[in-house]
PDB file of C-alpha atoms in Angstrom:
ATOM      1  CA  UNK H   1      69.799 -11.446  10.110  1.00 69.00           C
ATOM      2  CA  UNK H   2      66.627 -13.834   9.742  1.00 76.00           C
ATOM      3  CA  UNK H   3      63.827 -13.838   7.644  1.00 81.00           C
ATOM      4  CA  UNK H   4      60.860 -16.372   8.137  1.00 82.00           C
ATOM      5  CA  UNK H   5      57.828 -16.055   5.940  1.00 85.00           C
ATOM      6  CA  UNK H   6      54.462 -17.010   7.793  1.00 83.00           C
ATOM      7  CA  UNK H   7      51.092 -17.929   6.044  1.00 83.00           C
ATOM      8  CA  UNK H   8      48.136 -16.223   7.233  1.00 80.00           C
ATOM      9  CA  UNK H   9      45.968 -17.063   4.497  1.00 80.00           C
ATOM     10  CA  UNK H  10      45.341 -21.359   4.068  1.00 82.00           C
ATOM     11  CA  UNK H  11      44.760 -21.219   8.155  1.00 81.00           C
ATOM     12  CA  UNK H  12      42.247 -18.315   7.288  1.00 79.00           C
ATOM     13  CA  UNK H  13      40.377 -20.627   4.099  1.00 82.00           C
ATOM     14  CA  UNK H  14      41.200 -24.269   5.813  1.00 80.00           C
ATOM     15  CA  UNK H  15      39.273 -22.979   9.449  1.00 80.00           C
ATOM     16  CA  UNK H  16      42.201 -24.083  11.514  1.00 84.00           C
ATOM     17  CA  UNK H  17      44.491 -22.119  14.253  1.00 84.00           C
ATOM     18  CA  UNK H  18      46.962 -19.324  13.263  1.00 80.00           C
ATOM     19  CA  UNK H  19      50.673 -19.848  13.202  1.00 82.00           C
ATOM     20  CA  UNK H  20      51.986 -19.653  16.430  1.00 80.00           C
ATOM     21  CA  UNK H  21      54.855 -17.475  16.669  1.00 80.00           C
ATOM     22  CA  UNK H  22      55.981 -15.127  19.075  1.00 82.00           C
ATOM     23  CA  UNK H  23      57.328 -11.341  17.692  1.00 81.00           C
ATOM     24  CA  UNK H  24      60.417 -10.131  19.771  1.00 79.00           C
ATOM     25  CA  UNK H  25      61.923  -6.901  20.310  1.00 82.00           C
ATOM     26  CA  UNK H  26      62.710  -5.178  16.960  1.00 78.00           C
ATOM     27  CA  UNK H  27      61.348  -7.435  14.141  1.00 81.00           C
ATOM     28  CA  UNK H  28      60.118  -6.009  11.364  1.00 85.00           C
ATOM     29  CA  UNK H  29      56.856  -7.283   9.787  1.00 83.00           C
ATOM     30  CA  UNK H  30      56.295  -6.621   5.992  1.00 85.00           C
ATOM     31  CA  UNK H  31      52.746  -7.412   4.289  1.00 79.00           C
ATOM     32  CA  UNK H  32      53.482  -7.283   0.669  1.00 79.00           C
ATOM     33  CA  UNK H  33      51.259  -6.144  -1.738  1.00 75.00           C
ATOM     34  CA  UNK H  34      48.588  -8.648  -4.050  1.00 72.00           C
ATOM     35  CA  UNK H  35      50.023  -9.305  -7.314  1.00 70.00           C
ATOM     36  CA  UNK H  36      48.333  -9.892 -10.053  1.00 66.00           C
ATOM     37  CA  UNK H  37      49.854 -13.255 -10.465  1.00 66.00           C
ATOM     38  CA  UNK H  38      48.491 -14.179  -7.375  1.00 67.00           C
ATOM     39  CA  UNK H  39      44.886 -13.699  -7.726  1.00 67.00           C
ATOM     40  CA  UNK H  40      43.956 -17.501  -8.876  1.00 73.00           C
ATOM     41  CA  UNK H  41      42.690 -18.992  -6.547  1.00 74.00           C
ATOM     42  CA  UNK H  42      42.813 -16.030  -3.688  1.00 77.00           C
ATOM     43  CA  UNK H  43      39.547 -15.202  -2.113  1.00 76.00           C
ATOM     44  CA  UNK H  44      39.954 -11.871  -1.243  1.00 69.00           C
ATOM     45  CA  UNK H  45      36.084 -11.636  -0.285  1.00 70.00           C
ATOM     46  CA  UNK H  46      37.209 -14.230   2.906  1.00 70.00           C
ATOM     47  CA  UNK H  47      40.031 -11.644   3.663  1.00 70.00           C
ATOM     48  CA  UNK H  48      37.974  -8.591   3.479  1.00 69.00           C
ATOM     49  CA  UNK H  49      35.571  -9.914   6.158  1.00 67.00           C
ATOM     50  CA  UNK H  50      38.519 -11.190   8.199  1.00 69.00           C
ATOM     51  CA  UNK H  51      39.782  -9.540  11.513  1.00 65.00           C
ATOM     52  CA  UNK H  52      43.014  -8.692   9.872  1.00 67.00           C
ATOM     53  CA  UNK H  53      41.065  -6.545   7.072  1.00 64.00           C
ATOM     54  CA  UNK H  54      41.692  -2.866   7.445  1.00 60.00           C
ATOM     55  CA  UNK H  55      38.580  -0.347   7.559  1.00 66.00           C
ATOM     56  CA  UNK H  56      40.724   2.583   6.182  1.00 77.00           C
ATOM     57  CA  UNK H  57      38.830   4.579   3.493  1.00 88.00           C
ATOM     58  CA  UNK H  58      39.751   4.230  -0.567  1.00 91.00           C
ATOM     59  CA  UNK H  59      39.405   6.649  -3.233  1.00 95.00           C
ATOM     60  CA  UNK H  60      37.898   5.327  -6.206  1.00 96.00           C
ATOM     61  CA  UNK H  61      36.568   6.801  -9.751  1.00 97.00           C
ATOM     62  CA  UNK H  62      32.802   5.760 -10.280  1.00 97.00           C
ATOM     63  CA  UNK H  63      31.603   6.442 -14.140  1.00 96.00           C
ATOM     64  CA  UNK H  64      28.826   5.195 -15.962  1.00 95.00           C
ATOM     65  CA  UNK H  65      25.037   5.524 -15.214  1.00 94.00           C
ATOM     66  CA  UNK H  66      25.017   7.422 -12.100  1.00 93.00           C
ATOM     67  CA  UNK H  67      24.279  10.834 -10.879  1.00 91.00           C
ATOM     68  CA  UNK H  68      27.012  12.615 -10.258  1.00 92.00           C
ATOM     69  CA  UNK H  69      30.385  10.167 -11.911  1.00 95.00           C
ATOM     70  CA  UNK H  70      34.038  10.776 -10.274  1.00 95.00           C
ATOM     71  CA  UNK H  71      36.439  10.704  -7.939  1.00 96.00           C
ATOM     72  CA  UNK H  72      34.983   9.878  -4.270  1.00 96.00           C
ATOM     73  CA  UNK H  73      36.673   8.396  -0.965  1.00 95.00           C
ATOM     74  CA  UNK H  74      34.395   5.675   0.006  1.00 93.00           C
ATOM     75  CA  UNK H  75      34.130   4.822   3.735  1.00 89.00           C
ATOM     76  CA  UNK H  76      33.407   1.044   3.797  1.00 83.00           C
ATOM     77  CA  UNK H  77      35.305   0.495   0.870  1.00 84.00           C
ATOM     78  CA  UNK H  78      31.863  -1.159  -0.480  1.00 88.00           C
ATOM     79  CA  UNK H  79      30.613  -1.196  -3.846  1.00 92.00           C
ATOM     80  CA  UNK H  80      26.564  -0.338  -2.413  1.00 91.00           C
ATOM     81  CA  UNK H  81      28.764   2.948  -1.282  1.00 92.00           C
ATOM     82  CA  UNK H  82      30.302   3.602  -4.021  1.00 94.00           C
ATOM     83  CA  UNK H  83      26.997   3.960  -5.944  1.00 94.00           C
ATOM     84  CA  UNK H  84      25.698   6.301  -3.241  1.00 92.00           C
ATOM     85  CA  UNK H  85      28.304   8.881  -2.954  1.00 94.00           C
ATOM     86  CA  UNK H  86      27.940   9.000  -6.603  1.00 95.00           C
ATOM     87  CA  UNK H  87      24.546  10.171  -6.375  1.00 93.00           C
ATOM     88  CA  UNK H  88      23.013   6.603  -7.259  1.00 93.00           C
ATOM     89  CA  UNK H  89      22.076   4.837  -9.932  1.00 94.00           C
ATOM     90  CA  UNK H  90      20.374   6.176 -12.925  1.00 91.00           C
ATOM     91  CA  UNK H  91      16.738   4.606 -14.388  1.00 87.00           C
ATOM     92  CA  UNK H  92      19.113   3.426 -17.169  1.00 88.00           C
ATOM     93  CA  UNK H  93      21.954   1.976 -14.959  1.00 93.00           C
ATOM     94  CA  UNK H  94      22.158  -2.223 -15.739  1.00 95.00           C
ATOM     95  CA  UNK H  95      23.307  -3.397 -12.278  1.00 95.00           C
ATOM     96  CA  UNK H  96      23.780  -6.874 -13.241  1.00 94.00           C
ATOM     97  CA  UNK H  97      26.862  -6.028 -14.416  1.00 95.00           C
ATOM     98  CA  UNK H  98      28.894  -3.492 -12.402  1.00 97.00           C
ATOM     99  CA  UNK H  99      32.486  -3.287 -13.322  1.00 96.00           C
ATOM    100  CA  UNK H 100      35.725  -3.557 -11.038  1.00 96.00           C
ATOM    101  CA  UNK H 101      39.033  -2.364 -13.173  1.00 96.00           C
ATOM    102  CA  UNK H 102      41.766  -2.895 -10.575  1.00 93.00           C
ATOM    103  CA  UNK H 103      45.729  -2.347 -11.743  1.00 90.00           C
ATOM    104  CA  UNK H 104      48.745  -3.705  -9.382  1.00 85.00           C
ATOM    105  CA  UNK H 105      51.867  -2.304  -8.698  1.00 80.00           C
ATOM    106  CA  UNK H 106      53.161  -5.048 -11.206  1.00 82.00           C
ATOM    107  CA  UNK H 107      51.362  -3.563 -14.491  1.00 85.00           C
ATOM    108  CA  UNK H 108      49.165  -6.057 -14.556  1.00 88.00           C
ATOM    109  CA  UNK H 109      44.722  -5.354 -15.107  1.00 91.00           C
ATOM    110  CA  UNK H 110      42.145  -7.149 -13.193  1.00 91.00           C
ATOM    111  CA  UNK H 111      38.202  -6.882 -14.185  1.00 93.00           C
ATOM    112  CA  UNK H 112      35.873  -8.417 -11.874  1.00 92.00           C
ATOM    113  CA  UNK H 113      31.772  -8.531 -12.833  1.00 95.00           C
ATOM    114  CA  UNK H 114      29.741  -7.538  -9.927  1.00 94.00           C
ATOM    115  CA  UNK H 115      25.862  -8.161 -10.141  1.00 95.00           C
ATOM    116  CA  UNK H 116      24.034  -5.916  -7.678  1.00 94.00           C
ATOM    117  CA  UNK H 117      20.121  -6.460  -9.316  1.00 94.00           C
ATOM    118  CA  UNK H 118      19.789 -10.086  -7.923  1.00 94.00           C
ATOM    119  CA  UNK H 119      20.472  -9.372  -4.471  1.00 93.00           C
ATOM    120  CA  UNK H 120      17.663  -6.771  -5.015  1.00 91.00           C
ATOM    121  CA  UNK H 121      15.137  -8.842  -6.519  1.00 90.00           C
ATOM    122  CA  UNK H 122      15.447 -12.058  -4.338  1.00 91.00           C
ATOM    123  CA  UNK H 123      15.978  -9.932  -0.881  1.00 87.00           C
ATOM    124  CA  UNK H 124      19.674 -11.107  -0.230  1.00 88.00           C
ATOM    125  CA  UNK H 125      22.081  -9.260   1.076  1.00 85.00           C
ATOM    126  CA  UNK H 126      24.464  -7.252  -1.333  1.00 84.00           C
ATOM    127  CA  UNK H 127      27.891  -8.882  -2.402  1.00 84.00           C
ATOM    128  CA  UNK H 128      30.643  -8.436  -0.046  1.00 78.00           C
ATOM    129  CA  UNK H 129      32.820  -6.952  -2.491  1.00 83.00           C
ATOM    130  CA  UNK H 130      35.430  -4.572  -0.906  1.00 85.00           C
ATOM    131  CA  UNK H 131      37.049  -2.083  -3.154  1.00 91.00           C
ATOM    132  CA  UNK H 132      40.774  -0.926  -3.183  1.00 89.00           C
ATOM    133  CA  UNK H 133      42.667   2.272  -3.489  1.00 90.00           C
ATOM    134  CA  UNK H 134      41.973   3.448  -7.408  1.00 93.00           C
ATOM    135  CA  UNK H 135      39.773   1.084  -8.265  1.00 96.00           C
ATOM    136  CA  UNK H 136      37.348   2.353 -11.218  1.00 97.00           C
ATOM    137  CA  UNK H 137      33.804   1.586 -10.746  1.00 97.00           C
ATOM    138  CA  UNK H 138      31.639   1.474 -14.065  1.00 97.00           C
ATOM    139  CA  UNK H 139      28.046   1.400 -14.425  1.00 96.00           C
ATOM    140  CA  UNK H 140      27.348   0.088 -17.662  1.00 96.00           C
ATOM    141  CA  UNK H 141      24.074   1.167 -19.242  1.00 93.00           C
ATOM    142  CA  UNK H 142      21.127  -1.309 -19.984  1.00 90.00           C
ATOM    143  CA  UNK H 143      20.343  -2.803 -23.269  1.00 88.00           C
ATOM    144  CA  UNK H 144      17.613  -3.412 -25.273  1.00 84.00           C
ATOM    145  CA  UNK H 145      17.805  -7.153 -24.781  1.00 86.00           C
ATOM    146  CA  UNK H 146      17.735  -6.973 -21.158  1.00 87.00           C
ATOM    147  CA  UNK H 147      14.990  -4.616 -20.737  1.00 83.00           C
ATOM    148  CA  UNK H 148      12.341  -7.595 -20.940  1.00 83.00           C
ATOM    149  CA  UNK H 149      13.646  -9.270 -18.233  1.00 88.00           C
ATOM    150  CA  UNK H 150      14.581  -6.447 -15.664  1.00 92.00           C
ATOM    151  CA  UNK H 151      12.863  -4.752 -12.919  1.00 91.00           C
ATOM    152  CA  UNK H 152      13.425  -0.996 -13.309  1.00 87.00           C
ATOM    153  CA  UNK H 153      10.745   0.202 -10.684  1.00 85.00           C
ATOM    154  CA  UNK H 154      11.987  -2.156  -7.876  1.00 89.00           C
ATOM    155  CA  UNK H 155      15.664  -0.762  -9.136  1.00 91.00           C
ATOM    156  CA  UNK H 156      14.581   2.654  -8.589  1.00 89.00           C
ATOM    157  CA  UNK H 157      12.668   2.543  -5.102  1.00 87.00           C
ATOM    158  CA  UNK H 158      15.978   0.466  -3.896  1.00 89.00           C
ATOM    159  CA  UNK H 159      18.666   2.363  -1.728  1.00 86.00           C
ATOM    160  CA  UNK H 160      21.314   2.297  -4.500  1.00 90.00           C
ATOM    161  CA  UNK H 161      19.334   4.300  -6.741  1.00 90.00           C
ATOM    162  CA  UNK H 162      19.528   7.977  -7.212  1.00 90.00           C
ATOM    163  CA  UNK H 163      16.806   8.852  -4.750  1.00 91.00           C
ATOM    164  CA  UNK H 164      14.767  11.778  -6.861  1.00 92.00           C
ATOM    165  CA  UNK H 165      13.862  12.238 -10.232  1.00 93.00           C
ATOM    166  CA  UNK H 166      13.019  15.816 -12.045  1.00 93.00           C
ATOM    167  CA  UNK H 167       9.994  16.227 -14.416  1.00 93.00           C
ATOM    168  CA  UNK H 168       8.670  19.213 -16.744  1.00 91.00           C
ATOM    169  CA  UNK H 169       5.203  19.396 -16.285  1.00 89.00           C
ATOM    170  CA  UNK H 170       3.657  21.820 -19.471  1.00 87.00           C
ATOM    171  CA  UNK H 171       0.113  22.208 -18.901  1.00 81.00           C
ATOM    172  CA  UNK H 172      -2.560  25.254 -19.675  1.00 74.00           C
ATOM    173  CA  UNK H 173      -4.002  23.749 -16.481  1.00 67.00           C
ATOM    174  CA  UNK H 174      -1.115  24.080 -14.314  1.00 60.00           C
ATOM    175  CA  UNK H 175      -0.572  27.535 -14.966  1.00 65.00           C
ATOM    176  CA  UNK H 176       2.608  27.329 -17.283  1.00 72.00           C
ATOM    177  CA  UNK H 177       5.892  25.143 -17.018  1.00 80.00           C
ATOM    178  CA  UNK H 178       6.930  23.991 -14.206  1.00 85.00           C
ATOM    179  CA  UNK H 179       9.636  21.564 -12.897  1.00 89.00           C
ATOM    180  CA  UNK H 180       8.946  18.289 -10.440  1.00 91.00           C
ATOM    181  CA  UNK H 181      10.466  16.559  -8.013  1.00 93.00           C
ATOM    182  CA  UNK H 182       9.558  13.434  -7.534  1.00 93.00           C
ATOM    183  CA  UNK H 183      10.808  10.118  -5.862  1.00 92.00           C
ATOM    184  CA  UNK H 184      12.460   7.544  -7.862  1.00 90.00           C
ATOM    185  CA  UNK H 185      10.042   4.958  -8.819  1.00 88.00           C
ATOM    186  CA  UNK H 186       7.425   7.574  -9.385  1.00 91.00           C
ATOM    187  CA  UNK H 187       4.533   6.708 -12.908  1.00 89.00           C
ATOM    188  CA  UNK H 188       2.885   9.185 -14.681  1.00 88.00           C
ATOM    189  CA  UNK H 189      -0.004   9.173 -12.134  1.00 87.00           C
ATOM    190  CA  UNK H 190       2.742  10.819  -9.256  1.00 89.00           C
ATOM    191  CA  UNK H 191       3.248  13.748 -12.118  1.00 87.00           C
ATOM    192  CA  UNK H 192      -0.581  14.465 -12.374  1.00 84.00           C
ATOM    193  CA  UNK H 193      -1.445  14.755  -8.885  1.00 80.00           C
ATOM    194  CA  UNK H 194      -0.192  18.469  -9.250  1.00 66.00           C
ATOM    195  CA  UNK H 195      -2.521  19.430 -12.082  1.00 73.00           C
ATOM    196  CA  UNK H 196      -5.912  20.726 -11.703  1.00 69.00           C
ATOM    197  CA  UNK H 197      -8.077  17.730 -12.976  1.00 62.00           C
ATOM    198  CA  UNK H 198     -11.017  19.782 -13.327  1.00 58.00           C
ATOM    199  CA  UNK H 199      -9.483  22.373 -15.563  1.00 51.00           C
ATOM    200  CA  UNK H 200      -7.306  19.709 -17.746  1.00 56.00           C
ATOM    201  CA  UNK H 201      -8.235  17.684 -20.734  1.00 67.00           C
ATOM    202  CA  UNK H 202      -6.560  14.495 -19.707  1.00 73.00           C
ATOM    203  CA  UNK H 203      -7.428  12.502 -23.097  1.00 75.00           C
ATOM    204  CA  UNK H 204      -4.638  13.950 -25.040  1.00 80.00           C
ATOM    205  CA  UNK H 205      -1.280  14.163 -22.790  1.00 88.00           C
ATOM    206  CA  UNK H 206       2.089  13.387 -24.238  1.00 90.00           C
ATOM    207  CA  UNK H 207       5.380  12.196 -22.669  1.00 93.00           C
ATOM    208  CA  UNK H 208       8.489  13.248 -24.464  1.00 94.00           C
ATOM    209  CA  UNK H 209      11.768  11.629 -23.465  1.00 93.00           C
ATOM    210  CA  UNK H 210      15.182  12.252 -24.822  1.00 90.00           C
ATOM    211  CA  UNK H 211      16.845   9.327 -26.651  1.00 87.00           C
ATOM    212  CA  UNK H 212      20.710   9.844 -26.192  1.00 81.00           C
ATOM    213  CA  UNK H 213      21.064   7.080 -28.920  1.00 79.00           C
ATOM    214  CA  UNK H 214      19.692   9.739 -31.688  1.00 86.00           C
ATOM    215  CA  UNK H 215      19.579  12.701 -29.590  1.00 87.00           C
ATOM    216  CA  UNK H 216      16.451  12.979 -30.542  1.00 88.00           C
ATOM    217  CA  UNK H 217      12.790  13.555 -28.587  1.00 90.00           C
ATOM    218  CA  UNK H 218      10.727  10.421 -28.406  1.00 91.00           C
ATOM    219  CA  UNK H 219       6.917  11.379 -27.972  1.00 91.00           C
ATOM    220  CA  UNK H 220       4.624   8.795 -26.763  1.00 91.00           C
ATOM    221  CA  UNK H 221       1.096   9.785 -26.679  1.00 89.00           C
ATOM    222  CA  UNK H 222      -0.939   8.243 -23.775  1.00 88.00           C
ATOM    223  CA  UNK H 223      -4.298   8.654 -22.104  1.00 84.00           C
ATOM    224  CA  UNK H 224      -4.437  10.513 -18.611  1.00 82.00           C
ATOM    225  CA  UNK H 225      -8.018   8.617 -17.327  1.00 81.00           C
ATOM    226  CA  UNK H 226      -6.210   5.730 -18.438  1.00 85.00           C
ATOM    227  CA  UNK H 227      -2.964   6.467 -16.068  1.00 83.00           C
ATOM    228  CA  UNK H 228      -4.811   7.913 -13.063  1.00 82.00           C
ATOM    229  CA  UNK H 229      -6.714   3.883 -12.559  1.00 82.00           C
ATOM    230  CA  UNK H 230      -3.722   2.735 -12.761  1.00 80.00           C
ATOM    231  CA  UNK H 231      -3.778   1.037 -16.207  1.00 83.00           C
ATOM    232  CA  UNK H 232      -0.044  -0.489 -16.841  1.00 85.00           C
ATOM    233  CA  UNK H 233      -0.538   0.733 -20.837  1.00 84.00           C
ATOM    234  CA  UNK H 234      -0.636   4.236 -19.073  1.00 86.00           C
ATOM    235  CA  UNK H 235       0.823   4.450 -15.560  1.00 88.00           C
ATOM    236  CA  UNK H 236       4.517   4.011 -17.422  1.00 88.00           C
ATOM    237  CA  UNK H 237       7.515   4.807 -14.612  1.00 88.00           C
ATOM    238  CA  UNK H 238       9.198   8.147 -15.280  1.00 91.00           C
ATOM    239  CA  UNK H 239      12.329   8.609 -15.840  1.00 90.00           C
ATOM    240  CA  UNK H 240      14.507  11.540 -15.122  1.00 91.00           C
ATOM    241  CA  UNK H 241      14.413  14.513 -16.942  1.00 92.00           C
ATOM    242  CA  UNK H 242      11.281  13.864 -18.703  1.00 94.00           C
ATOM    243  CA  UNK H 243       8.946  16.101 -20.456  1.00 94.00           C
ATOM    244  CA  UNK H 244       4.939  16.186 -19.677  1.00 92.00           C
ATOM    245  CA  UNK H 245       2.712  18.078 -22.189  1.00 90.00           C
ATOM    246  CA  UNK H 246      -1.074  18.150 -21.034  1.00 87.00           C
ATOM    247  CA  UNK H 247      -3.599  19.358 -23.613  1.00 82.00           C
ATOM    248  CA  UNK H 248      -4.624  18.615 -27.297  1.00 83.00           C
ATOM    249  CA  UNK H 249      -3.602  22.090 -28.204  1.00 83.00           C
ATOM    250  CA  UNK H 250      -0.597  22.383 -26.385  1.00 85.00           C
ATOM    251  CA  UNK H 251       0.509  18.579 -27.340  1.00 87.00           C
ATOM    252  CA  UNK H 252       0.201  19.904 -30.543  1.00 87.00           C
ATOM    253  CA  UNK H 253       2.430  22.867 -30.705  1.00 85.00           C
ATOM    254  CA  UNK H 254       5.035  21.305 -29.015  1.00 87.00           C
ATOM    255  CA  UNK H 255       4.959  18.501 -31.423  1.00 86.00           C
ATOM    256  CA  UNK H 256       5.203  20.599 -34.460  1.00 85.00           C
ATOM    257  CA  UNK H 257       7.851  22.846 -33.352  1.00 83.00           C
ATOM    258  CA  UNK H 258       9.745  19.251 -32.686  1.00 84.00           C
ATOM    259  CA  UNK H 259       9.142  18.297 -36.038  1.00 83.00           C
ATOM    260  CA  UNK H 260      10.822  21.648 -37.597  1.00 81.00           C
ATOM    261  CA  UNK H 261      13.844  21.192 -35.516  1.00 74.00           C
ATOM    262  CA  UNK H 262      15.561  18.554 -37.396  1.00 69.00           C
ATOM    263  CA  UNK H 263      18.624  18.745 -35.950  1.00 78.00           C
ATOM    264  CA  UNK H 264      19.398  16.106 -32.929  1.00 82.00           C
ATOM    265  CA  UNK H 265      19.978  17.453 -29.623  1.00 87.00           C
ATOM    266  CA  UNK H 266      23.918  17.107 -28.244  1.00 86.00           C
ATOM    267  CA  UNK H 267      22.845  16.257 -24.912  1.00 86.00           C
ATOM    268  CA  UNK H 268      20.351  15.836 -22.447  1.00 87.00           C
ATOM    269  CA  UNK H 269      21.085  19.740 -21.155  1.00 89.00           C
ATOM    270  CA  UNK H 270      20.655  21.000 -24.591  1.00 90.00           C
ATOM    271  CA  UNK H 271      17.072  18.564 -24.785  1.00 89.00           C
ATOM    272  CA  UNK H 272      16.042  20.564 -21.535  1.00 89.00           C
ATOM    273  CA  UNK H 273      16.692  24.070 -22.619  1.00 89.00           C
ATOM    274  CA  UNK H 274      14.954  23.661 -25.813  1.00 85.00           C
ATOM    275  CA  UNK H 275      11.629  23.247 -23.509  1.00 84.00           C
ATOM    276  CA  UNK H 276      13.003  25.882 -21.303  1.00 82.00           C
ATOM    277  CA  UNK H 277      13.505  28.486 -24.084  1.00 79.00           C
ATOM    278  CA  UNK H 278      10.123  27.250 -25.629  1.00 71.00           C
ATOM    279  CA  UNK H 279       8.159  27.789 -22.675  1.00 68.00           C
ATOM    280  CA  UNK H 280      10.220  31.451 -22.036  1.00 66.00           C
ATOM    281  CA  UNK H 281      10.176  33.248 -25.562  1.00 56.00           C
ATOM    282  CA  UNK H 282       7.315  31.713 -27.298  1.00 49.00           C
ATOM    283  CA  UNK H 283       4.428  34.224 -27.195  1.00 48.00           C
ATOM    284  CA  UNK H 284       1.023  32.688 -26.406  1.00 52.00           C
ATOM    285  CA  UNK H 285       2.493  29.243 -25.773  1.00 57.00           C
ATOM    286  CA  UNK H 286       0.407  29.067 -22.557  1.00 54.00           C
ATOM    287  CA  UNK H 287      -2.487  31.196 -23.512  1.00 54.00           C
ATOM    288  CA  UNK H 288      -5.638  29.007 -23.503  1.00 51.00           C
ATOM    289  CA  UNK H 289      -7.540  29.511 -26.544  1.00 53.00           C
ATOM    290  CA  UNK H 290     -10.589  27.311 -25.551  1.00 47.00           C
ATOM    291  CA  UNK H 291      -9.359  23.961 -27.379  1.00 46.00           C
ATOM    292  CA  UNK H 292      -7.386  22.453 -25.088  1.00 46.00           C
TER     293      UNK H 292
END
């Protein structure tokens, strides 16, 4: 018996013929698996893109700032995917620097950085990053420090982005609560266009969002005329699960039944059915009484 070991790769990376050697009747061809030793110097983007890359689906586990995090099969073993069949990419999601935990049969760890945002912003096409069979895909979530410097509207109008958004709208106007759906990318002018503007006081209209730092409801205060010119101060991008409040009155009821309820929310759920409850069981909540 005879083995021979035959290099596919340095052909593949030095852009010269294949090994020529003829298979006969009965050989037995063995591929072995990537070590983790063996990833210096191994460009396994050049391989994925190769003829001799298979198309077979992987399963991976996506976490992080996305939709809907877990297990998926991804077709095209792509990272773009892999954000996609998780639902997309949250308003919060820092795509600069995607994470790639791979582990080999060997025990070994791999973590590879993968920057999605600067394809986005200077038109390129996405990295040709193909994923393997239980690799975990993590969406980290953006700073503080990098909020100066990154494009969260183009983000959220891009096709790795979760596509909709869903806003509470709480306006005497309106008729009550009700919940929006809006694309992502949407401003606070996209939220009014379903309110009455003759019957609404636009000067006093307050967006409360939930911090899941504190678990607490951040009001900001801003000026509807203002928003529906277009002013930047006003026209901020929504994010989802955000609250609307339209009217000095209401504004104020809703901010001073915040203030008495000291203690921080656990979650985003439990910051949504504190408005839902509110806007259910509190008597005369949304009965105009003429100061709007």
């Amino acid at each position: 018996m005879s083995q021979e070991v035959v290099d596919l790769y340095a052909p593949l990376v030095e852009g010269r013929p294949l090994p020529n050697l003829r298979l006969e009747e009965g050989d037995v061809i063995n591929i072995p698996k990537l070590s983790g030793e063996d990833l210096p110097g191994y460009d396994r983007t050049l391989i994925s893109n190769s003829t001799f890359a298979s198309r077979q689906p992987v399963q991976v586990t996506v976490i992080g700032q996305v939709a809907r995090p877990g297990f998926y099969v991804v077709q095209t073993g792509r990272v773009g995917e892999a954000l996609l069949v998780a639902g997309g990419s949250l308003n919060s999601a820092n795509l600069k620097q995607i994470g790639i935990r791979r582990n080999f049969s060997d025990g070994s760890v791999t973590q590879e950085v993968v920057d999605l945002y600067s394809p986005l912003t200077e038109g390129l096409a996405l990295p040709n990053i193909r994923l393997e069979e239980g690799d975990v895909v993590t969406i980290p979530k953006l700073s503080e420090a990098d909020l100066a410097s990154y494009d969260r509207r183009l983000v959220a109008t891009s096709n790795v982005s979760k596509p909709t958004i869903q806003v509470r709208l709480l306006s005497y106007a309106a008729g009550g609560a009700t919940t929006l759906t809006l694309p992502s990318g949407s401003t606070f002018r996209d939220a009014l266009n379903g309110v009455p503007l003759d019957a609404a006081k636009l000067n006093s209209i307050a967006l409360i969002r939930y911090d899941t730092a504190t678990g607490k409801a951040v009001t900001q205060e801003i000026r509807g005329k203002d928003a529906l010119v277009g002013l930047p101060a006003a026209d901020v991008p929504l994010q989802d699960n955000d609250v609307v409040v339209i009217g000095r009155n209401l504004v104020s009821k809703i901010t001073y039944t915040l203030n008495i309820f000291t203690q921080p929310f656990r979650d985003v759920l439990g910051f949504l059915l504190f408005f839902d409850s509110l806007s259910n069981s509190a008597s005369g909540l949304f009965q105009p009484d003429g100061r709007r």
